[in-house]
mmCIF file of N, CA and C in Angstrom:
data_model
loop_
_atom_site.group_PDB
_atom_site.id
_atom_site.type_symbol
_atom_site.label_atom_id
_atom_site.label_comp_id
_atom_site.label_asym_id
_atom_site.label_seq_id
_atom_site.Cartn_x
_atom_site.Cartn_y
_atom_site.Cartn_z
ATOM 1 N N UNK J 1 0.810 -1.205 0.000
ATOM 2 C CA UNK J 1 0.000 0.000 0.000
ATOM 3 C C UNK J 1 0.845 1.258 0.000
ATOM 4 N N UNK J 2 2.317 1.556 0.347
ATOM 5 C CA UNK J 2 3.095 2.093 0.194
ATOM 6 C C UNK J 2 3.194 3.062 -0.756
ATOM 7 N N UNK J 3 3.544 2.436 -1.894
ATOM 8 C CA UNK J 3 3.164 3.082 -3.552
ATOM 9 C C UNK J 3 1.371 3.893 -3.518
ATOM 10 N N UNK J 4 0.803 2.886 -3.290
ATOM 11 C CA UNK J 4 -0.755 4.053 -3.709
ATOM 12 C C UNK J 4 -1.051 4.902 -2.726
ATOM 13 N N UNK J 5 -0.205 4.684 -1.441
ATOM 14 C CA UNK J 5 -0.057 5.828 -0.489
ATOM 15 C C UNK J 5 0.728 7.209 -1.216
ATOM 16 N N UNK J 6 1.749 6.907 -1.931
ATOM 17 C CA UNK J 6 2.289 7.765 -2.464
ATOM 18 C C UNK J 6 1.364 8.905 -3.567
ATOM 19 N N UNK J 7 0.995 8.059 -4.020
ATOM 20 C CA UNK J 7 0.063 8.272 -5.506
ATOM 21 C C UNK J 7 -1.458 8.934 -4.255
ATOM 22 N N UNK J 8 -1.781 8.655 -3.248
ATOM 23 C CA UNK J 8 -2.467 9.726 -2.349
ATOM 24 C C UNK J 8 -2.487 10.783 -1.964
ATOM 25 N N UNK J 9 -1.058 10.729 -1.634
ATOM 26 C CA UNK J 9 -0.446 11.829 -1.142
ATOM 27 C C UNK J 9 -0.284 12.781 -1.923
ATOM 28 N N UNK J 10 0.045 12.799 -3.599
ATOM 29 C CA UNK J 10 0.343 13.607 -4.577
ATOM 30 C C UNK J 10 -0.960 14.361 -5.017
ATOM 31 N N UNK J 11 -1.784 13.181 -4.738
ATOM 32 C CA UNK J 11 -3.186 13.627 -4.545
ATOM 33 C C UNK J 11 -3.367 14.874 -4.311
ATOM 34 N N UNK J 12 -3.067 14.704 -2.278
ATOM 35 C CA UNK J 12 -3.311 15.423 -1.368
ATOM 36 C C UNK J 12 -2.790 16.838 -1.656
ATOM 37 N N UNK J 13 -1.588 16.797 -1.660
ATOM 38 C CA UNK J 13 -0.859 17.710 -2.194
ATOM 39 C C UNK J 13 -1.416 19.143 -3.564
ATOM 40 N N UNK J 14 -1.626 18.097 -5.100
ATOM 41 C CA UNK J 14 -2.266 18.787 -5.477
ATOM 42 C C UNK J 14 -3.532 19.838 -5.012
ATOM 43 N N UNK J 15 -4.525 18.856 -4.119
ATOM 44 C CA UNK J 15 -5.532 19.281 -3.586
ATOM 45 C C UNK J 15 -4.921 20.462 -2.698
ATOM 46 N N UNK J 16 -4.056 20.380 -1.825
ATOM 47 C CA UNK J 16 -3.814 21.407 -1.152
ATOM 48 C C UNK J 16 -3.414 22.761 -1.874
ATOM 49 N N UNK J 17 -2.737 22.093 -2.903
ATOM 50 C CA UNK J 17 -2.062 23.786 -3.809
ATOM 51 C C UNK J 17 -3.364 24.731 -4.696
ATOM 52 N N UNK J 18 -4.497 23.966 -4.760
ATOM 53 C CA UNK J 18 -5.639 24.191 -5.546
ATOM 54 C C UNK J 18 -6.648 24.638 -3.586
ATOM 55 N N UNK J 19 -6.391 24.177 -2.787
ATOM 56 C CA UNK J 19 -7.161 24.776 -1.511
ATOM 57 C C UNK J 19 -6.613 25.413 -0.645
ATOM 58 N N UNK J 20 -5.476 26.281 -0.797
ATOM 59 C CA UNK J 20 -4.394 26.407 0.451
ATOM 60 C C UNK J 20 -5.174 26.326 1.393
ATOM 61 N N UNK J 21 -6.456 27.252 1.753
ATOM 62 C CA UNK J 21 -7.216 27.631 2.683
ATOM 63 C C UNK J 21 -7.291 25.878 3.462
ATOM 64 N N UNK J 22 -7.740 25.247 2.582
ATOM 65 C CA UNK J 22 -8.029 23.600 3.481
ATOM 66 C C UNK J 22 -7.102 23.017 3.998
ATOM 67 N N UNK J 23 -8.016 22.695 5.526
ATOM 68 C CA UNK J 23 -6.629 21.440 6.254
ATOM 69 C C UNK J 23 -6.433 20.575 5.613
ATOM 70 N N UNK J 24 -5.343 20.234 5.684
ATOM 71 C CA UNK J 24 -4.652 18.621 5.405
ATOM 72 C C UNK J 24 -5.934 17.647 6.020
ATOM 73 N N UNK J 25 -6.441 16.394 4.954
ATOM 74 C CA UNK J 25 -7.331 15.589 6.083
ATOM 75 C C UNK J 25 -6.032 14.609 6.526
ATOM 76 N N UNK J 26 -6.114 14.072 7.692
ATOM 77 C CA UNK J 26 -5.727 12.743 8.414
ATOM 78 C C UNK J 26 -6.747 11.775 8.734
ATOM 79 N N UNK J 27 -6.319 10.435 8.302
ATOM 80 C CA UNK J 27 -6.661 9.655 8.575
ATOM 81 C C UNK J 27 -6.049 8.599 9.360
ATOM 82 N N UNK J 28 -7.018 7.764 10.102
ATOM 83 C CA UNK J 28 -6.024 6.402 11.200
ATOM 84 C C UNK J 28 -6.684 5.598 10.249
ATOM 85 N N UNK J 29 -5.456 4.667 10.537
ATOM 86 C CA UNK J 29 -5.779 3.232 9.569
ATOM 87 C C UNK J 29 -6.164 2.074 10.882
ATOM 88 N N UNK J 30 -6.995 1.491 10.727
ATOM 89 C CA UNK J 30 -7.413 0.797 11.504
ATOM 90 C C UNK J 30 -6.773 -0.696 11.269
ATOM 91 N N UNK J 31 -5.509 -1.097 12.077
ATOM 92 C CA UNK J 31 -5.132 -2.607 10.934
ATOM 93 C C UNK J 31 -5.616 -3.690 11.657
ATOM 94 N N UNK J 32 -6.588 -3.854 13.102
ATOM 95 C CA UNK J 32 -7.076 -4.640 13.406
ATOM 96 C C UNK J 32 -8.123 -4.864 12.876
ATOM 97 N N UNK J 33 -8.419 -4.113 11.524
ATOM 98 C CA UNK J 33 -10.245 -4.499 10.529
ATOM 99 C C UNK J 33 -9.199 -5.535 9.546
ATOM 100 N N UNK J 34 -10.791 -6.399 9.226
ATOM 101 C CA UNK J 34 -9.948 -6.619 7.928
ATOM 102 C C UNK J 34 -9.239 -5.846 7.050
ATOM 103 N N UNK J 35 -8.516 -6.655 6.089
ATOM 104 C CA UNK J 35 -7.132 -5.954 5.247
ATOM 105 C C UNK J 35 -7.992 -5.260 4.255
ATOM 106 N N UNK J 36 -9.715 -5.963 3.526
ATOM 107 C CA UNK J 36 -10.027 -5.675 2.341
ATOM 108 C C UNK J 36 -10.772 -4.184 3.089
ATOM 109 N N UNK J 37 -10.918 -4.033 4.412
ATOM 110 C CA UNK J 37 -11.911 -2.759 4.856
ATOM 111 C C UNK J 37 -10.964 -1.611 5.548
ATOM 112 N N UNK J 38 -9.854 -1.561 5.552
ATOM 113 C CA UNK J 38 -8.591 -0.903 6.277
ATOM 114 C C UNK J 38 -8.911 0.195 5.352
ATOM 115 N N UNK J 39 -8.851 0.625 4.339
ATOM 116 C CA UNK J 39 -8.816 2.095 3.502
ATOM 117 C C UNK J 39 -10.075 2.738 2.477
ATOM 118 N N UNK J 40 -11.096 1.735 2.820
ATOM 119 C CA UNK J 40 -12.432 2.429 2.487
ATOM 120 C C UNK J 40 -13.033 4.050 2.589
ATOM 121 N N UNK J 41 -12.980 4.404 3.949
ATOM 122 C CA UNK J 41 -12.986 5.745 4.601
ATOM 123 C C UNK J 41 -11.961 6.550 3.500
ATOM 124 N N UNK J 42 -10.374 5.995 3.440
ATOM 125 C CA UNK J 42 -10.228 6.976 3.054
ATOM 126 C C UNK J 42 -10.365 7.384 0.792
ATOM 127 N N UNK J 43 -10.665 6.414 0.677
ATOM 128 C CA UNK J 43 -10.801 5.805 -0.434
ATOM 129 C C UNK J 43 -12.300 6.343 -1.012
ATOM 130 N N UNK J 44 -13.099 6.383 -0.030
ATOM 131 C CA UNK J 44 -14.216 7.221 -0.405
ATOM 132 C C UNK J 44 -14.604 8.703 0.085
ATOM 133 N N UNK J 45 -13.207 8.975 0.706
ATOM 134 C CA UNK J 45 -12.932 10.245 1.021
ATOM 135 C C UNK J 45 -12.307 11.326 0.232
ATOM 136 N N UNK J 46 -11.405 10.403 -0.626
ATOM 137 C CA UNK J 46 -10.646 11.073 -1.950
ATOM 138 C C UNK J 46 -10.828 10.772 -3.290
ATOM 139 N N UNK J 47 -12.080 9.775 -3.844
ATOM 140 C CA UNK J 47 -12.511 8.956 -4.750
ATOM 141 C C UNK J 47 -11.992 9.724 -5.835
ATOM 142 N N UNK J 48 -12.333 11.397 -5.899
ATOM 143 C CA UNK J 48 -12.307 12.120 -7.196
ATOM 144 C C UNK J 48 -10.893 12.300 -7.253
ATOM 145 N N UNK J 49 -10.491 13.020 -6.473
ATOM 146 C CA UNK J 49 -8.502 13.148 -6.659
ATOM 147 C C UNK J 49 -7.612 12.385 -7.093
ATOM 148 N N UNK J 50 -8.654 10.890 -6.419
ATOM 149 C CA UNK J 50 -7.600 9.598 -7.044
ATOM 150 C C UNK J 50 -7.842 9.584 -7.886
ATOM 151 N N UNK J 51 -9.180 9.261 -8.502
ATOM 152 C CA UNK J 51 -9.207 9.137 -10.120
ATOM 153 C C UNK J 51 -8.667 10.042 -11.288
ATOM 154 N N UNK J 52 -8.289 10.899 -10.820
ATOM 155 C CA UNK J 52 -7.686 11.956 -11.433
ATOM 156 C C UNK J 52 -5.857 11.527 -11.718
ATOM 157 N N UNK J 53 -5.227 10.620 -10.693
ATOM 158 C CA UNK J 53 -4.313 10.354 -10.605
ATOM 159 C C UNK J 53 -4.372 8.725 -11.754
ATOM 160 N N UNK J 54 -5.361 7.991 -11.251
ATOM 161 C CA UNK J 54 -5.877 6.450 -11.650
ATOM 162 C C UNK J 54 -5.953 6.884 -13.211
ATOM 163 N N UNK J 55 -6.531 7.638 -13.800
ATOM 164 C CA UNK J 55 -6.599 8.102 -15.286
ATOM 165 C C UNK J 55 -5.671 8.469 -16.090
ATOM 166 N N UNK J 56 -4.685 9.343 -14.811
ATOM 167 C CA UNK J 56 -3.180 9.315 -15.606
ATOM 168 C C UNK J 56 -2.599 8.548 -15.577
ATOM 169 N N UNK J 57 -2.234 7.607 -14.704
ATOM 170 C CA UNK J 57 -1.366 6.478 -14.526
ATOM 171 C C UNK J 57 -1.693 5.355 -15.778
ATOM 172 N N UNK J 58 -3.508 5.307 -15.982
ATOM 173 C CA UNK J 58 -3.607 4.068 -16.813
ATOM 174 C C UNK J 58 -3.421 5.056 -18.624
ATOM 175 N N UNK J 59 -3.325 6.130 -18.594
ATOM 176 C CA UNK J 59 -3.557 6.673 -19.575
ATOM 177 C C UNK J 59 -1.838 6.089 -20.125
ATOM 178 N N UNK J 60 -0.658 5.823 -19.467
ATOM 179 C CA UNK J 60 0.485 5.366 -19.730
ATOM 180 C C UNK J 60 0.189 4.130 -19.434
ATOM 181 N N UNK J 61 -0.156 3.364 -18.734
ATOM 182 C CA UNK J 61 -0.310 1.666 -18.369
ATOM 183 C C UNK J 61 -1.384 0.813 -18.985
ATOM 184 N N UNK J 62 -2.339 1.497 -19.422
ATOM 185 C CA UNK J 62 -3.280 0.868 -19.520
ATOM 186 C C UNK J 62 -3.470 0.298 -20.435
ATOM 187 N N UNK J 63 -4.609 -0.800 -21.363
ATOM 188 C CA UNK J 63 -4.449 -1.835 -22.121
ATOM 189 C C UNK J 63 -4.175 -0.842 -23.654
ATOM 190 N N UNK J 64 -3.505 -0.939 -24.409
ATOM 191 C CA UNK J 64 -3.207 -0.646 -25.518
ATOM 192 C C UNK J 64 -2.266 1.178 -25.780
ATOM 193 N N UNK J 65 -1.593 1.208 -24.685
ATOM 194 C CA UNK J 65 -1.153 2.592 -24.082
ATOM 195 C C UNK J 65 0.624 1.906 -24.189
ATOM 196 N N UNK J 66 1.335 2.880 -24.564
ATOM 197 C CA UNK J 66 2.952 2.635 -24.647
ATOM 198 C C UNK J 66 3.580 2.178 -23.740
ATOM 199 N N UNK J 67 3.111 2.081 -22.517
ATOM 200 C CA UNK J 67 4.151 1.294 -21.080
ATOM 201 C C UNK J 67 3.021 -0.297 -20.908
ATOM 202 N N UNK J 68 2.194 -0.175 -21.444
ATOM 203 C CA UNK J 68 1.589 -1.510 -21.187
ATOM 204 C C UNK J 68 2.318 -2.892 -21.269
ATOM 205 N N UNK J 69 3.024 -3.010 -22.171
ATOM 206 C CA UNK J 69 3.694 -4.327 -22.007
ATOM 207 C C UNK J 69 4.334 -4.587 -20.971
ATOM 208 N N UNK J 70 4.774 -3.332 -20.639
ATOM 209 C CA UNK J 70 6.185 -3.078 -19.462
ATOM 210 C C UNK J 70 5.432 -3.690 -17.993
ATOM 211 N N UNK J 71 4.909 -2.522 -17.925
ATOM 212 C CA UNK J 71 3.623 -2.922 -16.925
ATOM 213 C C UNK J 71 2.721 -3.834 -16.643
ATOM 214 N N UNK J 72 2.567 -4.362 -17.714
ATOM 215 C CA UNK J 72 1.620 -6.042 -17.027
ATOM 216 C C UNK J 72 2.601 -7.010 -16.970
ATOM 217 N N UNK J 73 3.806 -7.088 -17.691
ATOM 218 C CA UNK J 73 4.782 -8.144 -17.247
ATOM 219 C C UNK J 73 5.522 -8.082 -15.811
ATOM 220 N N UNK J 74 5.555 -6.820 -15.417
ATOM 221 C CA UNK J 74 5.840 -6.229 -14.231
ATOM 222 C C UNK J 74 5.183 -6.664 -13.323
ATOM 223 N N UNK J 75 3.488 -6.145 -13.411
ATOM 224 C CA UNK J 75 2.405 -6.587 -12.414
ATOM 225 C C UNK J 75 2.140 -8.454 -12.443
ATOM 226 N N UNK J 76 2.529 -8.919 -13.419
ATOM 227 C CA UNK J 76 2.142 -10.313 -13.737
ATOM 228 C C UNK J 76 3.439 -11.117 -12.728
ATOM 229 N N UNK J 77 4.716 -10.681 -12.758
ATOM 230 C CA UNK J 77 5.598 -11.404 -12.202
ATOM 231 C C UNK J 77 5.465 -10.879 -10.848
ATOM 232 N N UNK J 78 5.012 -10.078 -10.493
ATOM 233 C CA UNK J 78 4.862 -9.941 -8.880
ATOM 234 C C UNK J 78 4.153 -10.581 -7.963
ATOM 235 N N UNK J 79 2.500 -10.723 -8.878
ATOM 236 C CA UNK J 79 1.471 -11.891 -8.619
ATOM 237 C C UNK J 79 1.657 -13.113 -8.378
ATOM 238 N N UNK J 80 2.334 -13.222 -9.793
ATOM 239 C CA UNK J 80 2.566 -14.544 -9.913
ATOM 240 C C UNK J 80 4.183 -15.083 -8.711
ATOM 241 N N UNK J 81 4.624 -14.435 -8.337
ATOM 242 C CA UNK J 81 6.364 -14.683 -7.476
ATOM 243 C C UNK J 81 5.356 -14.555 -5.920
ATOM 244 N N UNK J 82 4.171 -14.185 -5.910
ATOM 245 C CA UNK J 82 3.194 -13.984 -4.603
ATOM 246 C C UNK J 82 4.246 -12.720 -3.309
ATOM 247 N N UNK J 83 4.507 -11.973 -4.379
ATOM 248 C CA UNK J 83 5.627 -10.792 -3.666
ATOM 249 C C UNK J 83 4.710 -9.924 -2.419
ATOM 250 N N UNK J 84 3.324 -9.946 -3.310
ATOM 251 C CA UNK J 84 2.786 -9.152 -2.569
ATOM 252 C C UNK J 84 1.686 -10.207 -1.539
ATOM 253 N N UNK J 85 2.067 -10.087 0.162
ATOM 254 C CA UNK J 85 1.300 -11.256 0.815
ATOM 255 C C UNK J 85 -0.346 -10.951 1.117
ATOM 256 N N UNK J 86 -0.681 -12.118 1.490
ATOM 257 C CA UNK J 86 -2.447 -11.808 1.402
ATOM 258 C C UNK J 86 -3.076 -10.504 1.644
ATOM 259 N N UNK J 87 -2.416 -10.898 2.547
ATOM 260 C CA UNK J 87 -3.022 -9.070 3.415
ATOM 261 C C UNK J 87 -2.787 -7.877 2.524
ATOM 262 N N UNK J 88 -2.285 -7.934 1.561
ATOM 263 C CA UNK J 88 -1.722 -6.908 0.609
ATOM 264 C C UNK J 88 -2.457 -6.588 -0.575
ATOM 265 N N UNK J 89 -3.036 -7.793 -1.007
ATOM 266 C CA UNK J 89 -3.940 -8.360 -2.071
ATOM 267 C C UNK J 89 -5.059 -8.070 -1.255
ATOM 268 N N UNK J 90 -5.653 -8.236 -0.209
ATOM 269 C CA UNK J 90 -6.825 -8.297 0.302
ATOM 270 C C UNK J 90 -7.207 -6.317 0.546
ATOM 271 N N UNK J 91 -6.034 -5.875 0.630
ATOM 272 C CA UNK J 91 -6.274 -4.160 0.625
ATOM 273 C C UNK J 91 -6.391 -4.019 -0.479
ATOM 274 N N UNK J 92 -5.565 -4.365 -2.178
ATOM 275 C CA UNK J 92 -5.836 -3.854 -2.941
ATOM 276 C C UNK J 92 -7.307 -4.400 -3.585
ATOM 277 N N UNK J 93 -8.020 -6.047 -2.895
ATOM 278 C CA UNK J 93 -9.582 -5.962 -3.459
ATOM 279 C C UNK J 93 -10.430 -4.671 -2.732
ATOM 280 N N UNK J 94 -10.240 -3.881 -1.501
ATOM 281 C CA UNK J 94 -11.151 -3.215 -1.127
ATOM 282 C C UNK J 94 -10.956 -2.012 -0.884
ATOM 283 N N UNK J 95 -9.607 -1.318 -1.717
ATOM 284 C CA UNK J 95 -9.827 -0.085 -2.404
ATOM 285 C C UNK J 95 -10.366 0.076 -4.048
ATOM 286 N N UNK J 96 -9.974 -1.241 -4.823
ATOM 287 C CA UNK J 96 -10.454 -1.770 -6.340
ATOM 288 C C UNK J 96 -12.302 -1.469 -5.872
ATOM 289 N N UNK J 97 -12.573 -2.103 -5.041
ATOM 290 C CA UNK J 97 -14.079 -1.906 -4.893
ATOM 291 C C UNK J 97 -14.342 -0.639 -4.309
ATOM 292 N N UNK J 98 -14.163 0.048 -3.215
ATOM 293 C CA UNK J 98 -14.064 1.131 -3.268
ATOM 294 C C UNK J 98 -14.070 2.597 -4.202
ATOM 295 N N UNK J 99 -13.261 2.030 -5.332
ATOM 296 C CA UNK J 99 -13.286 2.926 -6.295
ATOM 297 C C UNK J 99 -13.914 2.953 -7.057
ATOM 298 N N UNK J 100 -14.156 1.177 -7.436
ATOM 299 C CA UNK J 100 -15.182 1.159 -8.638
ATOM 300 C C UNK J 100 -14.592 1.024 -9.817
ATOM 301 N N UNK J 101 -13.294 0.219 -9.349
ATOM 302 C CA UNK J 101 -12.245 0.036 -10.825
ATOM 303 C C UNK J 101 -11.942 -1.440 -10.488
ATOM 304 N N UNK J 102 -10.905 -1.604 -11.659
ATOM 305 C CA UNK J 102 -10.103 -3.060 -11.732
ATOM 306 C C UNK J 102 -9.422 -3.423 -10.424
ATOM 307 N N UNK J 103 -8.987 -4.777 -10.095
ATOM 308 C CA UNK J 103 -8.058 -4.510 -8.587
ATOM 309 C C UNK J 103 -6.582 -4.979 -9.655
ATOM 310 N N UNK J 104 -6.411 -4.966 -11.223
ATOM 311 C CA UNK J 104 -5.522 -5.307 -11.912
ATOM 312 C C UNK J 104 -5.095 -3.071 -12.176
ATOM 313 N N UNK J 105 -5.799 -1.870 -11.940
ATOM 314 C CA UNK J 105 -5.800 -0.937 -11.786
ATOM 315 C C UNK J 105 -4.898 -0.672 -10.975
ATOM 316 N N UNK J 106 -5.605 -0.980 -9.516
ATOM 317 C CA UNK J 106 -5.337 -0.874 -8.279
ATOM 318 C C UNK J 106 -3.800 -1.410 -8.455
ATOM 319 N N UNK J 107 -3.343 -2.786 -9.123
ATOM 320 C CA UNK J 107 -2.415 -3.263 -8.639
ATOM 321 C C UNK J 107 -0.971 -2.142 -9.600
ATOM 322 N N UNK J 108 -1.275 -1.490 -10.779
ATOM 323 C CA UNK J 108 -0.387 -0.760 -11.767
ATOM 324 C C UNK J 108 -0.026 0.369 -10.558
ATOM 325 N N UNK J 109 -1.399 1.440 -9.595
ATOM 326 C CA UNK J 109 -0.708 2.426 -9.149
ATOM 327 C C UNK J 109 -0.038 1.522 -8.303
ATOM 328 N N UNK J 110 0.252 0.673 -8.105
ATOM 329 C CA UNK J 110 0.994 0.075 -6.574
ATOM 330 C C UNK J 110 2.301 0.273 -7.117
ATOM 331 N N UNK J 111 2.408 0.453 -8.855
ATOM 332 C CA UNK J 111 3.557 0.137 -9.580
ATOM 333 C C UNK J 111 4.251 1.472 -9.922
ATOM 334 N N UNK J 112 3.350 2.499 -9.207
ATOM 335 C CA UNK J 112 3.519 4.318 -9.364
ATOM 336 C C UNK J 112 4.795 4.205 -9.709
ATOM 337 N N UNK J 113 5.789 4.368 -8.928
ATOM 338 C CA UNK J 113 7.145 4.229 -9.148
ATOM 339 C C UNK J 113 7.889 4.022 -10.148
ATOM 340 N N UNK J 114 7.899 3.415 -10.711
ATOM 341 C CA UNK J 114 7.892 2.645 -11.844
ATOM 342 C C UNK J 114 8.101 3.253 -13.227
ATOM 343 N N UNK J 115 6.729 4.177 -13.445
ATOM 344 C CA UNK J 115 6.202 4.688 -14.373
ATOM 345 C C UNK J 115 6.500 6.207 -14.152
ATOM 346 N N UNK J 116 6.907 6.426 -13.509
ATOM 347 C CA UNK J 116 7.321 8.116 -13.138
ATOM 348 C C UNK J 116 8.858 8.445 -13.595
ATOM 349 N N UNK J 117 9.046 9.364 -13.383
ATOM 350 C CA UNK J 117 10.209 9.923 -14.109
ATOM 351 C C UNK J 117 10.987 10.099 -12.827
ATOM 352 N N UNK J 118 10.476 9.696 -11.936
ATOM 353 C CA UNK J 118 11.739 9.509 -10.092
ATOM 354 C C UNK J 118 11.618 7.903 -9.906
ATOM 355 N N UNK J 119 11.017 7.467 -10.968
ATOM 356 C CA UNK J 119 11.509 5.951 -10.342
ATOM 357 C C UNK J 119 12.791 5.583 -9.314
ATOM 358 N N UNK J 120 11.493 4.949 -8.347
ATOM 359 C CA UNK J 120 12.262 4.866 -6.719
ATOM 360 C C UNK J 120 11.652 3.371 -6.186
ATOM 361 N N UNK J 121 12.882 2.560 -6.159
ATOM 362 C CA UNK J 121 12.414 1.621 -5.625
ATOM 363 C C UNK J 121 13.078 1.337 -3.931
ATOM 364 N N UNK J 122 12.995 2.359 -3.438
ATOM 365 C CA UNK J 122 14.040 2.206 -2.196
ATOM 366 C C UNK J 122 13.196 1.756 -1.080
ATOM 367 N N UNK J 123 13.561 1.217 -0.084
ATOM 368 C CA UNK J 123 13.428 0.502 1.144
ATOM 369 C C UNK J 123 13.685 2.059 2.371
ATOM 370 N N UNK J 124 12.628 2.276 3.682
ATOM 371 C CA UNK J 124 12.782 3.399 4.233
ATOM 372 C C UNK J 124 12.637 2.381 5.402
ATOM 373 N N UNK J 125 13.836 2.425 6.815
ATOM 374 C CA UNK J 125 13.162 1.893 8.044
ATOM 375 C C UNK J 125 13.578 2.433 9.139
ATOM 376 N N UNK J 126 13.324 2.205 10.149
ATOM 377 C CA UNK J 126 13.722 2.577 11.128
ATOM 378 C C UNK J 126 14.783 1.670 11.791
ATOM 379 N N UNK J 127 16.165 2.533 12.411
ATOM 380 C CA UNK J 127 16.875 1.684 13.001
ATOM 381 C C UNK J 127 16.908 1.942 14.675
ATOM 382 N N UNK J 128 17.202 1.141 15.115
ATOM 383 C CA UNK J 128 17.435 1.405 16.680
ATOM 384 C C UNK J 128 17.310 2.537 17.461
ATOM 385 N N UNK J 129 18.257 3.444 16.629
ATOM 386 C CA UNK J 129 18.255 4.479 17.821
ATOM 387 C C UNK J 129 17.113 5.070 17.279
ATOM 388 N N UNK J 130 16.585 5.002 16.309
ATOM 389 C CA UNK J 130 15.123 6.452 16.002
ATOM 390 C C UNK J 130 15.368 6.505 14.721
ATOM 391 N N UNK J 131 16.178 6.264 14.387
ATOM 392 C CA UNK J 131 16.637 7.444 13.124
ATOM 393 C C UNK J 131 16.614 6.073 12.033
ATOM 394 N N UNK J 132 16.321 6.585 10.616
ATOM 395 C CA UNK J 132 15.761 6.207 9.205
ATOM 396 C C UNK J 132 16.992 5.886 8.183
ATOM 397 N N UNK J 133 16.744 4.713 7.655
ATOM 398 C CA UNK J 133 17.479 4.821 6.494
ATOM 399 C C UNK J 133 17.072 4.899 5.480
#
């Protein structure tokens, strides 16, 4: 969820430069719900912003679009290598429903990265003392 967190956030962002006046929304993720009901709230909180993002992304990914090959062999070997674990798959069926799109959609922005011109596949964690790598 990482990646379409990202692809949220850019969202958000836009939204903010188009509202300065508006707060930032926050949301808590609830991870003791199920995995497929964890981002509904916010998923039907930002439906239009995302799709705005979901339209560009497939407008390069999508079936008969110039990164498509790239991109479903991409999304196909990840599925298929089971990279991404249940719980992962089970968030991307219930933002896919949520939105009212493909969860093969859902799974390309997961691939944001990818397809951007900062392609970033980096790892962020926390070490011991506090501090991030």
């Amino acid at each position: 969820m990482f990646r379409l967190l990202f692809a949220v956030a850019s969202v958000c962002m836009v939204h903010a430069e188009n509202h300065p006046s508006y707060p930032m929304p926050e949301y808590e993720i609830d991870l003791d719900k199920p995995a497929q009901e964890r981002w509904t709230h916010v998923m039907s909180d930002l439906k239009p912003q995302i799709m705005v993002v979901m339209d560009w992304l497939l407008g390069i990914v999508g079936e008969g679009k110039p990164l498509h090959f790239l991109a479903e062999d991409l999304r196909k070997g990840i599925v298929e290598s089971k990279a991404w674990d249940e719980d992962f798959i089970s968030e991307i069926a219930g933002v896919a429903q949520a939105l009212n799109v493909s969860e093969v959609d859902v799974q390309y922005a997961n691939l944001f990265y990818e397809f951007g011109p900062l392609a970033c596949t980096g790892i962020v964690t926390t070490l011991p003392n506090n501090g991030t790598v």
